[in-house]
PDB file of C-alpha atoms in Angstrom:
ATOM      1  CA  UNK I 603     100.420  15.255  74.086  1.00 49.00           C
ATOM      2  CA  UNK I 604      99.328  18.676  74.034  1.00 51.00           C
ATOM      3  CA  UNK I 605      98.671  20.224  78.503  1.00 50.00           C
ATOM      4  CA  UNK I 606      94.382  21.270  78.237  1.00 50.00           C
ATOM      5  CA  UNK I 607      95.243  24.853  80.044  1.00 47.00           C
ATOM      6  CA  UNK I 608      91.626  25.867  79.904  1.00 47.00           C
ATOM      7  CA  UNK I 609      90.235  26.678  83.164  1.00 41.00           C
ATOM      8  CA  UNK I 610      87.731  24.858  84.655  1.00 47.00           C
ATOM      9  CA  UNK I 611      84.550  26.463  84.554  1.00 45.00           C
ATOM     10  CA  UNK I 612      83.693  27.002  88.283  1.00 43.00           C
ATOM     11  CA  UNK I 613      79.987  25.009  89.614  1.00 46.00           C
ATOM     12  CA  UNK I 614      79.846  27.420  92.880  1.00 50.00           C
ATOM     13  CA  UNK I 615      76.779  28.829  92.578  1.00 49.00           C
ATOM     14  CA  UNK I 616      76.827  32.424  93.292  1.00 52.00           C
ATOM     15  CA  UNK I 617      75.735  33.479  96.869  1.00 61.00           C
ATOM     16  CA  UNK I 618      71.701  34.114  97.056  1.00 73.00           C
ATOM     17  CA  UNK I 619      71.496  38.117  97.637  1.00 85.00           C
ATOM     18  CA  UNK I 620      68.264  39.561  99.754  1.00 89.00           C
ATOM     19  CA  UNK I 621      66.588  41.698  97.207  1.00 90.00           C
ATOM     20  CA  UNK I 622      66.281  38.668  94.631  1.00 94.00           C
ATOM     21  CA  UNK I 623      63.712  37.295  97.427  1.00 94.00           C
ATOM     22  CA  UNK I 624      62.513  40.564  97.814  1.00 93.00           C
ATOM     23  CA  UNK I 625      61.876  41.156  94.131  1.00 93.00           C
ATOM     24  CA  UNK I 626      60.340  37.579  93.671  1.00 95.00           C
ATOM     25  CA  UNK I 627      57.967  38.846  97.028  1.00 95.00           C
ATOM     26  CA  UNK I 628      57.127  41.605  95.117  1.00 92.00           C
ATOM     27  CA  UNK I 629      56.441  40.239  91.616  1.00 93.00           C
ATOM     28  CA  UNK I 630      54.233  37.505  92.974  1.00 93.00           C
ATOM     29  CA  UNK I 631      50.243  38.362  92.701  1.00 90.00           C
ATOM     30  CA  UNK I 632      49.962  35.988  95.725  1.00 93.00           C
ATOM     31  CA  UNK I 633      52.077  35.296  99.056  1.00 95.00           C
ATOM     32  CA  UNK I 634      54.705  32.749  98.492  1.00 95.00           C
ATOM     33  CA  UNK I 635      55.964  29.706 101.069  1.00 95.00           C
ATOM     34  CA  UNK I 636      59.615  29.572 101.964  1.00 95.00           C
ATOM     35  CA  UNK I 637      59.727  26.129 100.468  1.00 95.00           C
ATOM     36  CA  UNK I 638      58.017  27.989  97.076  1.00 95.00           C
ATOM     37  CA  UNK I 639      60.465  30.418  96.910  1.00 95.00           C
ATOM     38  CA  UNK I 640      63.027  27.797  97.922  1.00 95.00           C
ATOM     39  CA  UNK I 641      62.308  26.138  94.600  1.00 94.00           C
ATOM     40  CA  UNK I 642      61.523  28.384  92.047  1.00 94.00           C
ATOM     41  CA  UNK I 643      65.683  29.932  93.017  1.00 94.00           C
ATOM     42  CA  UNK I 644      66.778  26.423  93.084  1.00 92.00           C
ATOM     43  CA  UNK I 645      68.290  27.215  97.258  1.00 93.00           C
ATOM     44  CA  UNK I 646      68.097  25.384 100.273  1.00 94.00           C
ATOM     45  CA  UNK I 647      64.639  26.323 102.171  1.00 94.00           C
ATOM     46  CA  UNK I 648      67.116  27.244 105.118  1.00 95.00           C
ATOM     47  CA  UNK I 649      68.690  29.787 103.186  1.00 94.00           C
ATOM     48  CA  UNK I 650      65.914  31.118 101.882  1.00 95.00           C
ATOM     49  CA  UNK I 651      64.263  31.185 106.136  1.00 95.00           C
ATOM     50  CA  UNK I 652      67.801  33.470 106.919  1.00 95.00           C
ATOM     51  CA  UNK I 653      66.805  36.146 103.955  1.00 95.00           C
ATOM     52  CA  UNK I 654      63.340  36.428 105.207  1.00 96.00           C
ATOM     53  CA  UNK I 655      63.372  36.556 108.950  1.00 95.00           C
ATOM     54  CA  UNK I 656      66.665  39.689 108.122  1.00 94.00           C
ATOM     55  CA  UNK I 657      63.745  41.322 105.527  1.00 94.00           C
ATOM     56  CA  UNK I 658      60.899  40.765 108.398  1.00 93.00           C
ATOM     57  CA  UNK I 659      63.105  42.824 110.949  1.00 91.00           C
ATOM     58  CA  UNK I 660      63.542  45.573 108.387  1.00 88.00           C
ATOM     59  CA  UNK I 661      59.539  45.712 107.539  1.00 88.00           C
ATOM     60  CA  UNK I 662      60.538  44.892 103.675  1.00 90.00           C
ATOM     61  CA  UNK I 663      58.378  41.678 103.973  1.00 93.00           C
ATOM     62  CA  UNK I 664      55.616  40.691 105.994  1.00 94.00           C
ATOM     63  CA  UNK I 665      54.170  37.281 107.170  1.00 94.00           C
ATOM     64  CA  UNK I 666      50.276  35.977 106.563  1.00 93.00           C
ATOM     65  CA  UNK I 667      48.911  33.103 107.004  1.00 90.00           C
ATOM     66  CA  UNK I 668      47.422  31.450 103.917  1.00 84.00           C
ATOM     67  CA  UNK I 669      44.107  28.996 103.787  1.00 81.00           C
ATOM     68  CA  UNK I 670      43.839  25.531 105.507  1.00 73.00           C
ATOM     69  CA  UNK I 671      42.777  22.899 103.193  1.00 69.00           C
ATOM     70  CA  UNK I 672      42.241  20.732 105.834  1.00 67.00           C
ATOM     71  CA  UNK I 673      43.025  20.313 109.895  1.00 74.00           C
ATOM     72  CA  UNK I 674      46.225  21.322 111.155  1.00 72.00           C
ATOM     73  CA  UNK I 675      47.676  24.924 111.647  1.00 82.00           C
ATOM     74  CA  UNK I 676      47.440  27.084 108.192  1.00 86.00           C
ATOM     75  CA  UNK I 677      50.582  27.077 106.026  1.00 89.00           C
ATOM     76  CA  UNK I 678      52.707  30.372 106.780  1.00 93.00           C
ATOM     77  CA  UNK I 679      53.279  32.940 103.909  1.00 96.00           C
ATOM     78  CA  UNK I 680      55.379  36.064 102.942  1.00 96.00           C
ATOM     79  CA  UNK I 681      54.574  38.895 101.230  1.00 95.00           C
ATOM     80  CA  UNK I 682      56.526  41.866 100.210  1.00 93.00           C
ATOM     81  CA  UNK I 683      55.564  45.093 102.571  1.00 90.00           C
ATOM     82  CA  UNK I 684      52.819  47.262 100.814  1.00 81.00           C
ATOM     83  CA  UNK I 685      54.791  50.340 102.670  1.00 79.00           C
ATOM     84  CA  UNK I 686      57.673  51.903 101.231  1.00 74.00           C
ATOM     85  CA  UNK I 687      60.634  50.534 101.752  1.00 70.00           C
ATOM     86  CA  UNK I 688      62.251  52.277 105.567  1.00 70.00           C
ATOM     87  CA  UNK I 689      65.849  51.885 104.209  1.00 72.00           C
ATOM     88  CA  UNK I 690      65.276  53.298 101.156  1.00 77.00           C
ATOM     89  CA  UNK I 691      67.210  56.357  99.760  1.00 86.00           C
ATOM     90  CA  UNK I 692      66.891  59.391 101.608  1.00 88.00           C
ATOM     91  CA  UNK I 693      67.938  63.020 101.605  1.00 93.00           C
ATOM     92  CA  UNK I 694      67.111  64.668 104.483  1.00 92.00           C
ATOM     93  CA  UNK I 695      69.682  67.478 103.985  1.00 92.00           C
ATOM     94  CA  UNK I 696      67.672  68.327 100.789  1.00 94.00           C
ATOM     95  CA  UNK I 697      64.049  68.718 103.297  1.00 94.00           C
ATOM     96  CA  UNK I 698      66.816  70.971 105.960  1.00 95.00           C
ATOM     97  CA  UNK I 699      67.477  73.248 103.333  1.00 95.00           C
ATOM     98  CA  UNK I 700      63.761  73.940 102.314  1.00 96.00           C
ATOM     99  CA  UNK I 701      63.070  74.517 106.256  1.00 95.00           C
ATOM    100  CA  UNK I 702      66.163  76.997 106.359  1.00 96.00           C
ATOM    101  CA  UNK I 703      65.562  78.906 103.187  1.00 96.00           C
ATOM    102  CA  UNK I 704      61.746  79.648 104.212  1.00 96.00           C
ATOM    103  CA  UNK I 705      63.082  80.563 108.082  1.00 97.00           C
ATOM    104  CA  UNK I 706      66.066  82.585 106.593  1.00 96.00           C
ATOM    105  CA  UNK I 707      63.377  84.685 104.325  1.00 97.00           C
ATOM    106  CA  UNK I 708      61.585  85.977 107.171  1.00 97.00           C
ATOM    107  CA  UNK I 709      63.161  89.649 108.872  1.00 96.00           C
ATOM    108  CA  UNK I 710      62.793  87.928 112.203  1.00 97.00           C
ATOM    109  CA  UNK I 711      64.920  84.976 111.230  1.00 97.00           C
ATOM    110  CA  UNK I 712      67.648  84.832 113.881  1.00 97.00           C
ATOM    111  CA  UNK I 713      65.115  85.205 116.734  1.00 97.00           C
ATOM    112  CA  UNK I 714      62.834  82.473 114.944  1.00 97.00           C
ATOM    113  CA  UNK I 715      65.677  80.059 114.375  1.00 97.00           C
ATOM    114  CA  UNK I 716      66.657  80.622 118.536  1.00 97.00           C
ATOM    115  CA  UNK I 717      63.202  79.784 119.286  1.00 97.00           C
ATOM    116  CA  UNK I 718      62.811  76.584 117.269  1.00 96.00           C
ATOM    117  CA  UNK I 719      66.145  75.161 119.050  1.00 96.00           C
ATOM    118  CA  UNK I 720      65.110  76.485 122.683  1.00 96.00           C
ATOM    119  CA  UNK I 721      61.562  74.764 122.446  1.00 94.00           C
ATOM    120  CA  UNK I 722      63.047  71.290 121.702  1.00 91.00           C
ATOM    121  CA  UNK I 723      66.686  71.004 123.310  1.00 91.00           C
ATOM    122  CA  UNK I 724      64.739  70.078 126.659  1.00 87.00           C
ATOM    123  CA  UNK I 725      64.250  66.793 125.227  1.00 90.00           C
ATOM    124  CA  UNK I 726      67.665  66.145 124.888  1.00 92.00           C
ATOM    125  CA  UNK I 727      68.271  66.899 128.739  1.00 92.00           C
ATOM    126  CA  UNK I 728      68.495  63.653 131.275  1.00 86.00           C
ATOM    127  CA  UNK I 729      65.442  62.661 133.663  1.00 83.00           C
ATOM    128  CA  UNK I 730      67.692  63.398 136.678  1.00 81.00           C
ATOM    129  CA  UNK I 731      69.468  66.615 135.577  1.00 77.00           C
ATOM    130  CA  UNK I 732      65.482  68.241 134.908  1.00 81.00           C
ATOM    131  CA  UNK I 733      64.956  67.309 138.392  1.00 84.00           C
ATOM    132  CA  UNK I 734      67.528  68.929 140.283  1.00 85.00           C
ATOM    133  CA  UNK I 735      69.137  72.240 140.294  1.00 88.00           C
ATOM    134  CA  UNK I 736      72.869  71.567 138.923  1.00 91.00           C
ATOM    135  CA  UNK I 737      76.305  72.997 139.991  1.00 92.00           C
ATOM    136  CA  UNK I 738      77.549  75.324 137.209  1.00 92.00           C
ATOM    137  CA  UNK I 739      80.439  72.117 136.437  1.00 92.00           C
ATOM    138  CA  UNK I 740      77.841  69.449 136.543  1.00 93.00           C
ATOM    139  CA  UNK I 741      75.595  71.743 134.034  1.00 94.00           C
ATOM    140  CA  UNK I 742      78.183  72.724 131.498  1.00 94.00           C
ATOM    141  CA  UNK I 743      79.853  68.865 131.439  1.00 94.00           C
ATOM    142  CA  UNK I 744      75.784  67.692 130.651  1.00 95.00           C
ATOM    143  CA  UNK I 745      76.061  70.361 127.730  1.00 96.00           C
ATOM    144  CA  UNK I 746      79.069  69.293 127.036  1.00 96.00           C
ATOM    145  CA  UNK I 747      77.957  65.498 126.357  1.00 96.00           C
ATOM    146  CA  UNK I 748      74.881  66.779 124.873  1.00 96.00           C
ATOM    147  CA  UNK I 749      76.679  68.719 122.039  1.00 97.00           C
ATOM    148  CA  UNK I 750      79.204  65.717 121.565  1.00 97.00           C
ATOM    149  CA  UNK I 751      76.023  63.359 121.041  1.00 96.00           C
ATOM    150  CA  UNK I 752      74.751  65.692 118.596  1.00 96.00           C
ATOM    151  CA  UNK I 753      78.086  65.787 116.607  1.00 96.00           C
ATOM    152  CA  UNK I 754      79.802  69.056 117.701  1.00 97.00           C
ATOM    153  CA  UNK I 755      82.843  67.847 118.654  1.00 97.00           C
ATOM    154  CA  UNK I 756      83.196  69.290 122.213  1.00 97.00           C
ATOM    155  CA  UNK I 757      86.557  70.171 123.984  1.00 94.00           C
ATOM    156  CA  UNK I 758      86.528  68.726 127.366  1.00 89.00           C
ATOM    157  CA  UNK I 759      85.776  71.550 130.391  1.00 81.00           C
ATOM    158  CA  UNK I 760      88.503  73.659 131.649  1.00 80.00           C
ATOM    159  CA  UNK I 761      87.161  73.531 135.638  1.00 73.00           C
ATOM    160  CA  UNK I 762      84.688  75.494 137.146  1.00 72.00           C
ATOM    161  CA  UNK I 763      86.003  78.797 135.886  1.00 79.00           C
ATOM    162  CA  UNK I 764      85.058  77.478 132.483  1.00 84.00           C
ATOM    163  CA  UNK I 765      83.703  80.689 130.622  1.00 92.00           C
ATOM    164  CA  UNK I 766      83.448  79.056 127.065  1.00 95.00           C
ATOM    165  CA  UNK I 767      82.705  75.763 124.900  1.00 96.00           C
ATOM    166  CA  UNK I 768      84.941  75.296 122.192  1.00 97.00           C
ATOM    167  CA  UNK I 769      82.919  73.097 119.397  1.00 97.00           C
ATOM    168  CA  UNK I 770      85.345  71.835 116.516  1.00 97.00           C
ATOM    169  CA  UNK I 771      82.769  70.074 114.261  1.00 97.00           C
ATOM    170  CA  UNK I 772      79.527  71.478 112.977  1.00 96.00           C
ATOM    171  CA  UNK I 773      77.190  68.375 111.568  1.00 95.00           C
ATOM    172  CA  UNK I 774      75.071  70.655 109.830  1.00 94.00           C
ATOM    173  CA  UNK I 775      77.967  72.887 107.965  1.00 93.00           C
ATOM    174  CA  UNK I 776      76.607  72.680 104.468  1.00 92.00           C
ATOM    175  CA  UNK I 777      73.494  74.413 105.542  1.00 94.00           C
ATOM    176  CA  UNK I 778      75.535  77.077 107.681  1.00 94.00           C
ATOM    177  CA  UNK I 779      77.612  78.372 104.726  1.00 92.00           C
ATOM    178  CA  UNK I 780      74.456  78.795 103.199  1.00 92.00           C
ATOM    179  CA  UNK I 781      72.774  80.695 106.341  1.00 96.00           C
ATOM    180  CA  UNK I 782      74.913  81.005 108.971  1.00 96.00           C
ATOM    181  CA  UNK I 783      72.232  83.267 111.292  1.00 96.00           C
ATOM    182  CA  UNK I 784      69.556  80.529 110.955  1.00 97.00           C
ATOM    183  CA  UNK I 785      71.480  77.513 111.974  1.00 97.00           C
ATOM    184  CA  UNK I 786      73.994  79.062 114.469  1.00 97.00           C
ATOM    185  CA  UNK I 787      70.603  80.804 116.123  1.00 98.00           C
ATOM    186  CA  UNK I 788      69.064  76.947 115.711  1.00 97.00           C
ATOM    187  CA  UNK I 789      72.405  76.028 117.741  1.00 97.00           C
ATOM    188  CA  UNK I 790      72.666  78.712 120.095  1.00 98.00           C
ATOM    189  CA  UNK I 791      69.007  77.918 120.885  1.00 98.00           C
ATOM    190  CA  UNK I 792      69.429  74.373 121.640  1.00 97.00           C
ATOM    191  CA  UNK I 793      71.838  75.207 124.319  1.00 97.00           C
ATOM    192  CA  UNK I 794      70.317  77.733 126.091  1.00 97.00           C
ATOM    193  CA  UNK I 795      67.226  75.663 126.183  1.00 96.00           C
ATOM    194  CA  UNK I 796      69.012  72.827 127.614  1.00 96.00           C
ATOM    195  CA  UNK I 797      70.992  74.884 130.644  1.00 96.00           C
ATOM    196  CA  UNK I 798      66.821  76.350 130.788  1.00 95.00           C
ATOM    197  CA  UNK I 799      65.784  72.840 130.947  1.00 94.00           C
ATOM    198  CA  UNK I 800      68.455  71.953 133.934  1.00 94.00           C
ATOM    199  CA  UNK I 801      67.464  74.901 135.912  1.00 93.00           C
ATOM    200  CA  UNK I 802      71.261  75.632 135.512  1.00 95.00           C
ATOM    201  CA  UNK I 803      73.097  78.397 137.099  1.00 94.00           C
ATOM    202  CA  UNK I 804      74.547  79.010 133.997  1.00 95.00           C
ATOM    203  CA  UNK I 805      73.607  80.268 130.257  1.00 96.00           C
ATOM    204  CA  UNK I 806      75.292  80.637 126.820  1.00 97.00           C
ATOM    205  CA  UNK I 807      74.562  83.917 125.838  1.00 95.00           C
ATOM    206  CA  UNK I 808      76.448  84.160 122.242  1.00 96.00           C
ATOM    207  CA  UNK I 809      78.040  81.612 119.891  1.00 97.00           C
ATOM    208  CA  UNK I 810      80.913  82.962 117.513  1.00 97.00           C
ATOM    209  CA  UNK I 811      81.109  80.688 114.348  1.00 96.00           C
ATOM    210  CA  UNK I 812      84.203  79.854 112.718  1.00 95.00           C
ATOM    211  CA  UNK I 813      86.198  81.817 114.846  1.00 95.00           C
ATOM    212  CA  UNK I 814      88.919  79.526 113.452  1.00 95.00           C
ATOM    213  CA  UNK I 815      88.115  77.278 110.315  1.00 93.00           C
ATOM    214  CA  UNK I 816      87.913  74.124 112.765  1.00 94.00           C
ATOM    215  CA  UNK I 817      86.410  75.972 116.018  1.00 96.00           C
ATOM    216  CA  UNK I 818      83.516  77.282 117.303  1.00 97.00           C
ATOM    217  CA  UNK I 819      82.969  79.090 120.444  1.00 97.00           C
ATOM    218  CA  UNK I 820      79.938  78.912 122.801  1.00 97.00           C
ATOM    219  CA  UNK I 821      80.263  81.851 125.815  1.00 96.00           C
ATOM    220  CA  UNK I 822      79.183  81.208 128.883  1.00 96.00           C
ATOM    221  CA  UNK I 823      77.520  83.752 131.686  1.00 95.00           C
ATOM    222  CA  UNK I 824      75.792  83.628 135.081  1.00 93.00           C
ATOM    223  CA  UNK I 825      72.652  82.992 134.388  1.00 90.00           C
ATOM    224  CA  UNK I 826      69.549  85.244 134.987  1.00 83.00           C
ATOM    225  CA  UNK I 827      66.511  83.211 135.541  1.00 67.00           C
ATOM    226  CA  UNK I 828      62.709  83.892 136.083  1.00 57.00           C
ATOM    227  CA  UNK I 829      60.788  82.270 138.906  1.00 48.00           C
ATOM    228  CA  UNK I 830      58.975  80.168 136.516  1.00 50.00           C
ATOM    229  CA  UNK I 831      62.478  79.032 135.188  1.00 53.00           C
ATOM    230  CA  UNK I 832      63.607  77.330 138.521  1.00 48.00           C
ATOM    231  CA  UNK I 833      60.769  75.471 139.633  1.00 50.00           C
TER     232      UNK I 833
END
């Protein structure tokens, strides 16, 4: 008697993805019940609950509360988010290079560039390090974690004789092959304005790019600053 070899077809149904519910959310002319959407997909209401409480905490789906047709609490609804979707595509690289090209076009650009990182690196600065005058260590190891939060790739101090910061990442290199003066100047700013923002005893008064194709170096001077500076 001849062996059936066929393989048997499999019954598993396939695993319920998020955007189906979202889709259905945002096909529907109405808001829909869990247990509505629960049917119509042919899934357990429970799995259908764990989809839409993960698309509530993203804002792809929002909760209403649909008309009593008699006494008790209202039946609750879903609806798919009239606002665009918050983890949608995005190309924020694309925006950076509009900003840079219209900086970069003006004669003033490097000083411009400078300006924009000084006026918002102090935001980047602790609460306790804008409240007390820092040792020149204490100042450049702040820096130091500052720039490694922002993706530079900071070599650790040298001591308090440090006279440099040697960087061996740039997160925005694609826009600095493109114009190097505006975004090292954007750079150079943002660490000058953070020593400004400690009060520090120390400033950064040049950054060489790519003085090696992996390394960057920030220099380091005694700081000169105004009376309005250290208060």
């Amino acid at each position: 008697m001849p062996t059936d070899t066929t393989v048997p077809r499999s019954t598993t149904r396939p695993p319920l993805r998020r955007d189906v519910i979202y889709e259905l959310l945002r096909a529907s002319d109405e808001p829909r019940s869990i247990s509505s959407i629960a049917d119509e997909l042919g899934v357990h209401p429970n799995t259908v609950r764990f989809h839409i409480e993960a698309l509530l905490r993203a804002g792809r789906v929002e909760q209403v509360m649909g008309d009593s047709a008699g006494p008790g609490r209202p039946p609750v609804l879903f609806c798919a988010s009239r606002r665009m979707d918050p983890n949608g595509p995005t190309n924020y690289e694309f925006l950076a290079s509009i900003l840079t090209d219209y900086v970069a076009a003006d004669p003033d650009a490097a000083a411009i560039a400078a300006q924009l990182g000084r006026s918002t690196s102090a935001t980047l600065v602790s609460a306790p390090s804008r409240r007390r005058t820092p040792s020149k260590t204490e100042a450049v190891n702040e820096l130091i974690e500052i720039l490694a939060g922002l993706g530079f790739e900071p070599e650790p101090a040298e001591g308090p004789r440090t006279r440099e910061i040697r960087l061996r990442h740039c997160p925005f290199q694609s826009l600095a092959e493109q114009h190097r003066e505006v975004v090292c100047s954007v750079h150079l700013g943002l660490m000058q304005g953070a020593l400004t923002a400690m009060r520090a005893p120390v400033d950064v008064n040049r950054l060489d790019p790519f003085v090696e194709p992996d390394l960057c170096v920030a220099r380091l001077v005694r700081a000169k600053r105004s009376t309005e500076e250290t208060r």
